[in-house]
Coordinates of N, CA and C in Angstrom, one line a residue:
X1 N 115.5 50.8 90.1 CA 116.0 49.9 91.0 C 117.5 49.6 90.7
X2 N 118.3 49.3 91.9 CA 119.7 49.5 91.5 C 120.2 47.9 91.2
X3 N 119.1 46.7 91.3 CA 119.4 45.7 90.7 C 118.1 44.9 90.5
X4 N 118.1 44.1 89.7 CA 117.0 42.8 89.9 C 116.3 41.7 90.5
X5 N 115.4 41.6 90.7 CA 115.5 40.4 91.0 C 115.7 39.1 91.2
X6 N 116.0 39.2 89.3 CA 117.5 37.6 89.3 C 119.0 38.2 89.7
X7 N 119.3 39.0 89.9 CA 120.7 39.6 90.3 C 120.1 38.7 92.1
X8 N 119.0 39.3 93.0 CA 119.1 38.8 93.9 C 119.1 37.1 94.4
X9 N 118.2 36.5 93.6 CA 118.3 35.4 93.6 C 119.7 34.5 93.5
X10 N 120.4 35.1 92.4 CA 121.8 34.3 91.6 C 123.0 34.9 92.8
X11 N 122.7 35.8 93.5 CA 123.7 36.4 94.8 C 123.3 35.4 95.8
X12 N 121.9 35.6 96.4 CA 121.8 35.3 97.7 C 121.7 33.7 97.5
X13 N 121.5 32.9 96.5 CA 120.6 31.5 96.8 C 121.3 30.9 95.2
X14 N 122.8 30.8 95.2 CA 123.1 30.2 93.7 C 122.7 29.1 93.4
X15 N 122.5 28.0 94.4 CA 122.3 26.8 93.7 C 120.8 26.1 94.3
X16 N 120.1 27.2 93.9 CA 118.7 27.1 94.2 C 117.9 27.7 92.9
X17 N 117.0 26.9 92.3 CA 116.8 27.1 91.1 C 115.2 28.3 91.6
X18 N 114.9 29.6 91.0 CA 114.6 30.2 91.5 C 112.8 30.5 91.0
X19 N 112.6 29.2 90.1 CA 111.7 29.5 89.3 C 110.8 27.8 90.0
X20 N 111.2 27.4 91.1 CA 110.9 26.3 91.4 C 110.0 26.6 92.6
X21 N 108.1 26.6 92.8 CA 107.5 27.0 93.8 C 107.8 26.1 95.4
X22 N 108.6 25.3 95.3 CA 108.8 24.6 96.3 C 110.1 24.5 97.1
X23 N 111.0 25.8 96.6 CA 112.0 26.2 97.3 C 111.7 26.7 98.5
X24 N 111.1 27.5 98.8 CA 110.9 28.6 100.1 C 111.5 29.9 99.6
X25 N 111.9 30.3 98.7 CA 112.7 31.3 98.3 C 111.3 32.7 98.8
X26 N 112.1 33.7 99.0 CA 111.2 34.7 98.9 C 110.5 34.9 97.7
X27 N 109.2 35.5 97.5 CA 108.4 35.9 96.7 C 109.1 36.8 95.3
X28 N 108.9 36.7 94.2 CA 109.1 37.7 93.5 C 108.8 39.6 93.9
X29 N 107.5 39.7 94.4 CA 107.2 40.9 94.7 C 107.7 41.4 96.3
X30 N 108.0 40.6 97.3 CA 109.0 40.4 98.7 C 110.3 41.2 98.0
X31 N 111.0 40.3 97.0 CA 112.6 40.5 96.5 C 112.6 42.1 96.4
X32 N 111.2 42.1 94.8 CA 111.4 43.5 94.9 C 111.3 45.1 95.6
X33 N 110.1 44.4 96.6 CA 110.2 45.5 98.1 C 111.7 45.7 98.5
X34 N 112.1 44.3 98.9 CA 113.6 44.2 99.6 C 114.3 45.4 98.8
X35 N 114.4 45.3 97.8 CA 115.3 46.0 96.7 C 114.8 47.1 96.8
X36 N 113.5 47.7 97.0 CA 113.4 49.4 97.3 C 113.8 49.7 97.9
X37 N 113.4 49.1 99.7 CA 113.9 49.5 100.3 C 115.4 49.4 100.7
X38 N 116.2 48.5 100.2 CA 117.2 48.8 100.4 C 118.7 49.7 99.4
X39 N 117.5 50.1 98.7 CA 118.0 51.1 98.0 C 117.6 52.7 98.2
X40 N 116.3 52.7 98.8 CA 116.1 54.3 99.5 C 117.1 54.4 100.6
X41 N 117.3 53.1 101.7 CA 118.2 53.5 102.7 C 119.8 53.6 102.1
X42 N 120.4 53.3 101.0 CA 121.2 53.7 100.4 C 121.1 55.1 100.1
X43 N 120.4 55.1 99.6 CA 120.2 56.6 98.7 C 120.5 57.9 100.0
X44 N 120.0 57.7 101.0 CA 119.9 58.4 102.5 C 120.9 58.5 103.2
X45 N 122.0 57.5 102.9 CA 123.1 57.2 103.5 C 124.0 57.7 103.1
X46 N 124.3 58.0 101.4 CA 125.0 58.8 100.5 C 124.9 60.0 100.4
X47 N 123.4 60.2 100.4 CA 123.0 62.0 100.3 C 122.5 61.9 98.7
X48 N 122.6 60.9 97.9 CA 122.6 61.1 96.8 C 121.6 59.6 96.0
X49 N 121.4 59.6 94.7 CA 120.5 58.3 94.2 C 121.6 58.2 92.7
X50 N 121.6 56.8 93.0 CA 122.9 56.2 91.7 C 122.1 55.9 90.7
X51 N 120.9 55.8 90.2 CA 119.5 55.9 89.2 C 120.2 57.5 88.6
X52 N 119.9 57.4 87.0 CA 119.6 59.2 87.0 C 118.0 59.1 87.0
X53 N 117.9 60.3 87.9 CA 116.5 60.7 88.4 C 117.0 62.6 87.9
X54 N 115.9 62.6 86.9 CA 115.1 64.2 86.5 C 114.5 65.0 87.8
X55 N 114.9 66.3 87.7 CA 113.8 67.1 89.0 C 114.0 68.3 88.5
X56 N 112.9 69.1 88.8 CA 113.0 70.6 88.7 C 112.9 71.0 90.3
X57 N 113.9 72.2 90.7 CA 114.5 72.8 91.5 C 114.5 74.5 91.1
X58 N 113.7 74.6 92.3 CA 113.3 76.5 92.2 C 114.8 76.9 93.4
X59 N 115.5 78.1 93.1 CA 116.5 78.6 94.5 C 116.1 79.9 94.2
X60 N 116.8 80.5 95.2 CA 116.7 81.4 95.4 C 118.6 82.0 94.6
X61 N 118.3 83.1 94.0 CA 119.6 83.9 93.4 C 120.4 84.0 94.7
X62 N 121.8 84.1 94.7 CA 122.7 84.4 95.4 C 123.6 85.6 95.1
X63 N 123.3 86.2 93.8 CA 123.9 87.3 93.6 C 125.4 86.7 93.5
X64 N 125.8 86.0 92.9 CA 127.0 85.1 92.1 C 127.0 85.1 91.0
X65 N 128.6 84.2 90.8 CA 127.8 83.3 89.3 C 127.9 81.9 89.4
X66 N 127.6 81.6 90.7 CA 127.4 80.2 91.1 C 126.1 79.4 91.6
X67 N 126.1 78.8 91.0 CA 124.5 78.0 91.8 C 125.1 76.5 92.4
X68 N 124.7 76.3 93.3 CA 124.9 74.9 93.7 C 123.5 74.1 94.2
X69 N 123.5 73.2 93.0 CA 122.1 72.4 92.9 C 121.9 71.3 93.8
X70 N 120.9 70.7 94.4 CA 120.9 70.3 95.9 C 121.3 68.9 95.3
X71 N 121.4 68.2 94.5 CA 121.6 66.6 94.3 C 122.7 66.6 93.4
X72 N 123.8 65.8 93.5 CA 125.2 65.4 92.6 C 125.1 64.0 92.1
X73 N 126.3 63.6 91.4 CA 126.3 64.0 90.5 C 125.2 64.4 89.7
X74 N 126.0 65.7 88.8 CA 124.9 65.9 87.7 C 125.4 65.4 86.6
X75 N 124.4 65.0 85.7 CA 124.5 63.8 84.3 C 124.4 65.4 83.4
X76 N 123.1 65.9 83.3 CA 123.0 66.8 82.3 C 122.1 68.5 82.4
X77 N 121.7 68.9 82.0 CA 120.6 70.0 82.6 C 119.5 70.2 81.1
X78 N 118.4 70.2 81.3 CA 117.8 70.8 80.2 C 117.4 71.9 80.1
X79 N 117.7 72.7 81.3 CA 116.9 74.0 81.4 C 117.6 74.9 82.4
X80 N 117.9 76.4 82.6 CA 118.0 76.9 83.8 C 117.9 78.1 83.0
X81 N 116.7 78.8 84.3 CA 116.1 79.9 83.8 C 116.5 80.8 85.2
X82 N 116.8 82.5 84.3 CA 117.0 83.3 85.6 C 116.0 84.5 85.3
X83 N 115.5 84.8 86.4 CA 114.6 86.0 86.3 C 113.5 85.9 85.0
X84 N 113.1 84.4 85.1 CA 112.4 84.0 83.8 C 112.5 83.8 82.1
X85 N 114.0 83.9 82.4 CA 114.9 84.0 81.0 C 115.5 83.0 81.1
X86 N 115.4 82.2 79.9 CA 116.4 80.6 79.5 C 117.6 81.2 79.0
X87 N 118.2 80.5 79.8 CA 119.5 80.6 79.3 C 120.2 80.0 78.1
X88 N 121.1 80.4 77.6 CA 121.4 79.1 76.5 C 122.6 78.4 76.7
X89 N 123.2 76.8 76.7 CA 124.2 76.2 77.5 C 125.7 76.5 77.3
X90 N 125.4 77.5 76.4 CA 126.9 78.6 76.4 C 127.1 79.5 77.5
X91 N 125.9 79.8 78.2 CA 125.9 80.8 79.1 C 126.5 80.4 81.0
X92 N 126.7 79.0 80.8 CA 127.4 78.6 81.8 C 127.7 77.5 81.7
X93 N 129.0 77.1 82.6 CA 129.6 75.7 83.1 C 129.1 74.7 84.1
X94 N 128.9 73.6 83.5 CA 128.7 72.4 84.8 C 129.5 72.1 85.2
X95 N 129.8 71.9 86.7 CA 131.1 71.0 87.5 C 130.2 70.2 87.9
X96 N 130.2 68.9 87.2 CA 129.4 67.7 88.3 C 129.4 67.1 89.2
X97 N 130.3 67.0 89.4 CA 131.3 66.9 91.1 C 132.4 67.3 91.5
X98 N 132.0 68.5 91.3 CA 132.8 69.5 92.7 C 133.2 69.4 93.7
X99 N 134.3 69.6 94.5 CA 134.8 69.2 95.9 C 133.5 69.8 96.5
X100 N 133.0 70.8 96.2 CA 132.0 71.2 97.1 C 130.2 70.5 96.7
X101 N 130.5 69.5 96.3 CA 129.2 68.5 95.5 C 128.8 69.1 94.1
X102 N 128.3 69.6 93.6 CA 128.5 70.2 91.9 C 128.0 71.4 92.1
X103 N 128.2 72.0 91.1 CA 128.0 73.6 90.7 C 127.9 73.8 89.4
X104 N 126.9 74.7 89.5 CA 127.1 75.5 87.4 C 127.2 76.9 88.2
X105 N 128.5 77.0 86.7 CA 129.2 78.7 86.9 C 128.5 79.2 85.6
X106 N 127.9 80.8 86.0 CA 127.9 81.5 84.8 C 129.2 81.8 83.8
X107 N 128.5 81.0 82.5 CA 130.1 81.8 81.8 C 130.6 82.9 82.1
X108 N 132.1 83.3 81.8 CA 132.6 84.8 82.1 C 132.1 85.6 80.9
X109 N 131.9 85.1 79.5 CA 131.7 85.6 78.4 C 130.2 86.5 78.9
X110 N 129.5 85.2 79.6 CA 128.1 85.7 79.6 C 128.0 87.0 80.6
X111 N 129.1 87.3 81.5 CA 128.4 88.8 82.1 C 127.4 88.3 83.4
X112 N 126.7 87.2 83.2 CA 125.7 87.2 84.2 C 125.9 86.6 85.6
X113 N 125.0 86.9 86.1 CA 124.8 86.5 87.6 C 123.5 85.9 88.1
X114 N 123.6 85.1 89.3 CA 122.3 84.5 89.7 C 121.7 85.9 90.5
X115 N 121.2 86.6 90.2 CA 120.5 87.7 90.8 C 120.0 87.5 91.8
X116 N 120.3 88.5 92.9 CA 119.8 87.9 93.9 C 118.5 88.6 94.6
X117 N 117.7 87.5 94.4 CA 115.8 87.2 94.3 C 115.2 86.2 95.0
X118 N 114.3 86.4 95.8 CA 113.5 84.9 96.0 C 113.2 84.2 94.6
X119 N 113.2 83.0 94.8 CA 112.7 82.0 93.7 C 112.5 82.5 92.6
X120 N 114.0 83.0 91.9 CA 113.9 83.4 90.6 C 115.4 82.5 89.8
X121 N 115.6 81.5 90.1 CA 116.5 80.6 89.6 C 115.8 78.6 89.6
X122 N 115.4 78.7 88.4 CA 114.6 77.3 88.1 C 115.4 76.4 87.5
X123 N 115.9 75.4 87.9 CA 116.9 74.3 87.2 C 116.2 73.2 87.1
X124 N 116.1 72.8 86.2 CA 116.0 71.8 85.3 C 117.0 70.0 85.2
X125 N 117.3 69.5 85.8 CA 118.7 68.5 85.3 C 118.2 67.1 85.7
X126 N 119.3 66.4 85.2 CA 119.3 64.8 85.8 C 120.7 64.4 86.5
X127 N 120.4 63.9 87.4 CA 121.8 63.6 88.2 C 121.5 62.2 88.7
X128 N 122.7 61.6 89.1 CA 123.0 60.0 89.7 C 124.0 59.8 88.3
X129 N 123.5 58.3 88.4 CA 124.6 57.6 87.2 C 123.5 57.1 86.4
X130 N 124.3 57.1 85.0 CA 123.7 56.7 83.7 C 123.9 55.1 84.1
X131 N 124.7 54.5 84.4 CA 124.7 53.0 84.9 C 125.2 53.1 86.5
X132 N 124.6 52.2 86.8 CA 124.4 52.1 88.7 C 125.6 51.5 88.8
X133 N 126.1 52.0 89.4 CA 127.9 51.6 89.6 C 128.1 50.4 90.4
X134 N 128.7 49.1 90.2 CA 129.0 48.1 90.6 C 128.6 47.5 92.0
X135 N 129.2 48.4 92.9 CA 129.5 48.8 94.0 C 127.6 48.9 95.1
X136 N 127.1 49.7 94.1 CA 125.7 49.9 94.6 C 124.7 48.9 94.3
X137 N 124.7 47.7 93.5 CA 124.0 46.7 93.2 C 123.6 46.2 94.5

């Protein structure tokens, strides 16, 4: 969640004590619906989720040495495997926000390429923000 429930309380209702059943205040469990959902419709509106959220992502090779992974920023990668071979994280570069939303380049040292195959490129990573940026609370 990109904030709390006392984050909402102390915003919307300051001088309303929020632990008091005879306010009218919305529900504890109401707040935190509010708070999903108005953070999935965030997330939809960006293209992107300011949480780091982990996923594994199958592509297809492009016959490059570029991949561009469907969600930015990326925070980190644990894994990217080509033609069922792990790579090791000398074997390419992360751009986590690339003008073109992020990319990992095969190193030049490494020689290699995303071969180009159905669903033989499996990435591994976490992307969003390590802290939910001000802005998105």
């Amino acid at each position: 969640m990109y904030c709390t429930v006392g984050d909402v309380y102390k915003q919307a209702y300051p001088d309303i004590d929020p632990n008091n059943p005879d306010t009218g205040l919305p529900t504890t469990s109401e707040v935190e619906l509010f708070i999903e959902q108005a953070g999935a419709e965030l997330d939809e509106m960006m293209g992107t989720t300011f949480c780091a959220t982990t996923t594994t992502e199958t592509q297809d090779g492009n016959g490059s040495q570029v991949l561009y992974p469907h969600h930015w920023p990326i925070i980190s990668v644990t894994s990217l495997t080509v033609d069922d071979t792990a790579l090791d994280s000398a074997d390419f570069v992360i751009y986590p926000t690339a003008k073109e939303g992020a990319k990992i380049e095969r190193s030049w040292g490494s020689g290699g390429f995303f071969y180009r195959k159905q669903r033989n490129v499996v990435l591994v990573y976490t992307y969003g923000y390590s802290t939910v940026p001000t802005l998105a609370k």
